[in-house]
C-alpha atoms as an extended CHARMM CRD file, in Angstrom:
* protein
*
       115  EXT
         1         1  MET       CA              3.9170000000      -43.8910000000       27.7880000000  PROA      1               0.0000000000
         2         2  THR       CA              4.1070000000      -47.3940000000       29.7280000000  PROA      2               0.0000000000
         3         3  SER       CA              7.2770000000      -45.9250000000       31.5510000000  PROA      3               0.0000000000
         4         4  LEU       CA              5.5860000000      -42.8870000000       32.7360000000  PROA      4               0.0000000000
         5         5  ARG       CA              2.5870000000      -45.0880000000       34.2310000000  PROA      5               0.0000000000
         6         6  THR       CA              4.7860000000      -47.2350000000       35.7970000000  PROA      6               0.0000000000
         7         7  PHE       CA              6.7940000000      -44.3860000000       37.7870000000  PROA      7               0.0000000000
         8         8  ALA       CA              3.5880000000      -42.8000000000       38.8200000000  PROA      8               0.0000000000
         9         9  ALA       CA              2.7980000000      -46.1520000000       40.5700000000  PROA      9               0.0000000000
        10        10  ALA       CA              6.2040000000      -46.4970000000       41.5710000000  PROA      10              0.0000000000
        11        11  SER       CA              5.6480000000      -43.1600000000       43.2340000000  PROA      11              0.0000000000
        12        12  VAL       CA              2.5430000000      -43.8650000000       44.5390000000  PROA      12              0.0000000000
        13        13  PHE       CA              3.7430000000      -47.3670000000       46.1130000000  PROA      13              0.0000000000
        14        14  ALA       CA              6.9180000000      -45.5760000000       47.3720000000  PROA      14              0.0000000000
        15        15  ILE       CA              4.9750000000      -42.7650000000       49.2480000000  PROA      15              0.0000000000
        16        16  ALA       CA              2.8450000000      -45.2750000000       51.2510000000  PROA      16              0.0000000000
        17        17  SER       CA              5.4480000000      -47.8020000000       51.7580000000  PROA      17              0.0000000000
        18        18  PHE       CA              7.5700000000      -44.6900000000       53.5980000000  PROA      18              0.0000000000
        19        19  ALA       CA              4.2470000000      -43.7450000000       55.4150000000  PROA      19              0.0000000000
        20        20  MET       CA              4.4080000000      -47.2470000000       56.8680000000  PROA      20              0.0000000000
        21        21  ALA       CA              7.5570000000      -47.7850000000       57.5770000000  PROA      21              0.0000000000
        22        22  PRO       CA              8.9780000000      -44.9950000000       59.9790000000  PROA      22              0.0000000000
        23        23  ALA       CA             11.8480000000      -46.8710000000       61.2600000000  PROA      23              0.0000000000
        24        24  ALA       CA             13.5760000000      -46.4230000000       57.1460000000  PROA      24              0.0000000000
        25        25  PHE       CA             13.7070000000      -42.7490000000       58.2900000000  PROA      25              0.0000000000
        26        26  ALA       CA             15.0020000000      -40.7780000000       61.3730000000  PROA      26              0.0000000000
        27        27  GLY       CA             12.8580000000      -40.8750000000       64.3370000000  PROA      27              0.0000000000
        28        28  ASP       CA             15.6940000000      -41.0870000000       66.2510000000  PROA      28              0.0000000000
        29        29  PRO       CA             16.3180000000      -38.7550000000       69.3030000000  PROA      29              0.0000000000
        30        30  VAL       CA             20.1870000000      -38.2810000000       68.1490000000  PROA      30              0.0000000000
        31        31  ILE       CA             19.3930000000      -37.5720000000       65.1790000000  PROA      31              0.0000000000
        32        32  ASP       CA             16.2500000000      -35.5010000000       65.7520000000  PROA      32              0.0000000000
        33        33  ALA       CA             18.5990000000      -33.8040000000       68.0410000000  PROA      33              0.0000000000
        34        34  ALA       CA             21.3760000000      -33.2030000000       65.1560000000  PROA      34              0.0000000000
        35        35  ILE       CA             18.7660000000      -32.4910000000       63.1690000000  PROA      35              0.0000000000
        36        36  ASP       CA             17.3090000000      -29.4510000000       65.5140000000  PROA      36              0.0000000000
        37        37  ALA       CA             21.3770000000      -28.0780000000       65.7520000000  PROA      37              0.0000000000
        38        38  GLY       CA             21.8160000000      -28.0610000000       62.0750000000  PROA      38              0.0000000000
        39        39  GLN       CA             24.3830000000      -31.0920000000       61.9930000000  PROA      39              0.0000000000
        40        40  VAL       CA             21.9400000000      -33.4880000000       59.7210000000  PROA      40              0.0000000000
        41        41  GLY       CA             19.7590000000      -32.7790000000       56.9400000000  PROA      41              0.0000000000
        42        42  GLU       CA             18.0880000000      -34.1020000000       54.2760000000  PROA      42              0.0000000000
        43        43  THR       CA             19.5620000000      -35.1170000000       50.1760000000  PROA      43              0.0000000000
        44        44  ILE       CA             18.3940000000      -35.0390000000       47.4050000000  PROA      44              0.0000000000
        45        45  ASP       CA             19.0490000000      -38.5970000000       46.6700000000  PROA      45              0.0000000000
        46        46  GLY       CA             16.8790000000      -39.4060000000       49.5690000000  PROA      46              0.0000000000
        47        47  LEU       CA             19.5540000000      -40.2690000000       52.4660000000  PROA      47              0.0000000000
        48        48  LEU       CA             20.4290000000      -38.5430000000       55.1360000000  PROA      48              0.0000000000
        49        49  GLY       CA             23.7970000000      -36.1320000000       55.1100000000  PROA      49              0.0000000000
        50        50  VAL       CA             26.0780000000      -34.6110000000       57.8070000000  PROA      50              0.0000000000
        51        51  VAL       CA             26.2820000000      -31.0270000000       57.7190000000  PROA      51              0.0000000000
        52        52  GLY       CA             29.9660000000      -30.4040000000       58.3850000000  PROA      52              0.0000000000
        53        53  THR       CA             31.3440000000      -32.1260000000       60.7870000000  PROA      53              0.0000000000
        54        54  ALA       CA             29.4980000000      -34.0810000000       63.8500000000  PROA      54              0.0000000000
        55        55  ASP       CA             30.1240000000      -36.4400000000       66.9420000000  PROA      55              0.0000000000
        56        56  PRO       CA             30.8090000000      -40.1170000000       66.0930000000  PROA      56              0.0000000000
        57        57  THR       CA             27.6310000000      -40.9900000000       67.2130000000  PROA      57              0.0000000000
        58        58  VAL       CA             25.6850000000      -38.8970000000       64.9090000000  PROA      58              0.0000000000
        59        59  VAL       CA             27.2980000000      -40.1100000000       61.8290000000  PROA      59              0.0000000000
        60        60  ARG       CA             27.2840000000      -43.6920000000       63.0670000000  PROA      60              0.0000000000
        61        61  LYS       CA             23.4650000000      -43.1760000000       63.3420000000  PROA      61              0.0000000000
        62        62  VAL       CA             23.4400000000      -41.6660000000       60.1050000000  PROA      62              0.0000000000
        63        63  ASN       CA             24.7390000000      -44.3150000000       58.3220000000  PROA      63              0.0000000000
        64        64  GLU       CA             22.6040000000      -46.8420000000       59.9530000000  PROA      64              0.0000000000
        65        65  ILE       CA             19.6740000000      -44.9130000000       58.9220000000  PROA      65              0.0000000000
        66        66  ASN       CA             20.6290000000      -44.7620000000       55.2370000000  PROA      66              0.0000000000
        67        67  ASN       CA             21.5990000000      -48.2230000000       55.0170000000  PROA      67              0.0000000000
        68        68  ARG       CA             17.7630000000      -49.0890000000       55.9940000000  PROA      68              0.0000000000
        69        69  ARG       CA             16.5490000000      -46.5600000000       53.4690000000  PROA      69              0.0000000000
        70        70  ALA       CA             18.4610000000      -48.3570000000       50.3950000000  PROA      70              0.0000000000
        71        71  ALA       CA             17.3240000000      -51.3090000000       51.7240000000  PROA      71              0.0000000000
        72        72  LYS       CA             13.7290000000      -50.2190000000       51.2840000000  PROA      72              0.0000000000
        73        73  TYR       CA             14.5740000000      -48.1340000000       47.6290000000  PROA      73              0.0000000000
        74        74  ALA       CA             15.8610000000      -51.5610000000       46.8710000000  PROA      74              0.0000000000
        75        75  GLU       CA             12.9530000000      -53.3920000000       47.8650000000  PROA      75              0.0000000000
        76        76  VAL       CA             10.3800000000      -50.7730000000       46.0630000000  PROA      76              0.0000000000
        77        77  ALA       CA             12.1800000000      -50.7300000000       43.2890000000  PROA      77              0.0000000000
        78        78  ALA       CA             12.3450000000      -54.6130000000       42.7620000000  PROA      78              0.0000000000
        79        79  GLN       CA              8.4640000000      -54.7730000000       43.2720000000  PROA      79              0.0000000000
        80        80  THR       CA              7.5230000000      -51.7830000000       40.9750000000  PROA      80              0.0000000000
        81        81  GLY       CA             10.0890000000      -52.1740000000       38.0970000000  PROA      81              0.0000000000
        82        82  THR       CA             12.1350000000      -49.0220000000       38.8580000000  PROA      82              0.0000000000
        83        83  THR       CA             15.0960000000      -48.2730000000       40.2330000000  PROA      83              0.0000000000
        84        84  PRO       CA             16.4580000000      -47.9050000000       43.5970000000  PROA      84              0.0000000000
        85        85  ALA       CA             17.8460000000      -44.4840000000       42.4470000000  PROA      85              0.0000000000
        86        86  GLN       CA             14.3460000000      -43.2800000000       41.1940000000  PROA      86              0.0000000000
        87        87  VAL       CA             12.6150000000      -44.4650000000       44.1170000000  PROA      87              0.0000000000
        88        88  ALA       CA             15.4200000000      -42.8090000000       46.4770000000  PROA      88              0.0000000000
        89        89  ARG       CA             15.5540000000      -39.3100000000       44.2480000000  PROA      89              0.0000000000
        90        90  LEU       CA             11.6040000000      -39.1320000000       44.9650000000  PROA      90              0.0000000000
        91        91  THR       CA             11.7280000000      -40.1570000000       48.3660000000  PROA      91              0.0000000000
        92        92  GLY       CA             14.2690000000      -37.0640000000       48.7990000000  PROA      92              0.0000000000
        93        93  GLU       CA             12.3380000000      -34.6940000000       47.2230000000  PROA      93              0.0000000000
        94        94  LYS       CA              9.1900000000      -35.6460000000       49.3580000000  PROA      94              0.0000000000
        95        95  GLN       CA             11.5570000000      -35.2760000000       52.9420000000  PROA      95              0.0000000000
        96        96  ILE       CA             12.9750000000      -32.3210000000       51.7260000000  PROA      96              0.0000000000
        97        97  GLU       CA              9.5920000000      -30.4500000000       50.8550000000  PROA      97              0.0000000000
        98        98  LYS       CA              8.3040000000      -31.6950000000       54.7300000000  PROA      98              0.0000000000
        99        99  LEU       CA             11.6830000000      -29.9540000000       56.4650000000  PROA      99              0.0000000000
       100       100  ASP       CA             10.5250000000      -27.3870000000       58.4440000000  PROA      100             0.0000000000
       101       101  ALA       CA             12.1030000000      -23.8720000000       58.0590000000  PROA      101             0.0000000000
       102       102  GLY       CA             15.6620000000      -23.5050000000       59.5040000000  PROA      102             0.0000000000
       103       103  GLU       CA             16.2230000000      -27.1480000000       58.6070000000  PROA      103             0.0000000000
       104       104  PHE       CA             19.4090000000      -28.0300000000       56.1590000000  PROA      104             0.0000000000
       105       105  TYR       CA             18.7890000000      -30.1540000000       52.8320000000  PROA      105             0.0000000000
       106       106  MET       CA             21.5500000000      -30.7020000000       50.1440000000  PROA      106             0.0000000000
       107       107  ASP       CA             20.5840000000      -29.7140000000       46.5660000000  PROA      107             0.0000000000
       108       108  GLU       CA             21.3640000000      -31.4310000000       43.3150000000  PROA      108             0.0000000000
       109       109  THR       CA             24.8600000000      -29.3240000000       43.3510000000  PROA      109             0.0000000000
       110       110  GLY       CA             25.7700000000      -30.6650000000       46.0160000000  PROA      110             0.0000000000
       111       111  VAL       CA             25.6550000000      -27.2690000000       48.3750000000  PROA      111             0.0000000000
       112       112  TRP       CA             23.7670000000      -27.4600000000       52.1810000000  PROA      112             0.0000000000
       113       113  LYS       CA             21.1270000000      -24.8570000000       52.2630000000  PROA      113             0.0000000000
       114       114  ARG       CA             18.8400000000      -23.9030000000       54.8570000000  PROA      114             0.0000000000
       115       115  LYS       CA             15.2820000000      -24.1280000000       54.5880000000  PROA      115             0.0000000000
C-alpha cells in the first residue's frame, strides 16, 4: 500500500512538474510542424519518436527534446522515490491522451497508430 501511495504522489508531482516545465516537451516550431505532418509522434514511454523517416533537423530536435525529457524524468523520480521509467510511462500515457485527432503515437507493442 505504501508503494501505491508513493507512486500516486509521484504521479501527481510528475504531472505538475511537466505542467510547469514546457521546455521538456515539444513547443518547438520544427517539431510542431513535423507532428502536424505525421513525421513525429508520442511514445508510450514518454518520448517523442520519428514515424518512418524525417529530415535530419527533425531527428536532431527529437533527440534534444528526448534528452530534456529523460533528465526531467530522472529528476522527478529522485524526488519522489520512483523510477524514471515509471515517471516516463505515466507522462507518455498523459501525452497520448492529449493528442489531437490524426496525430501519431506508438503503442505498447511498438506500432505507430493514428489517434
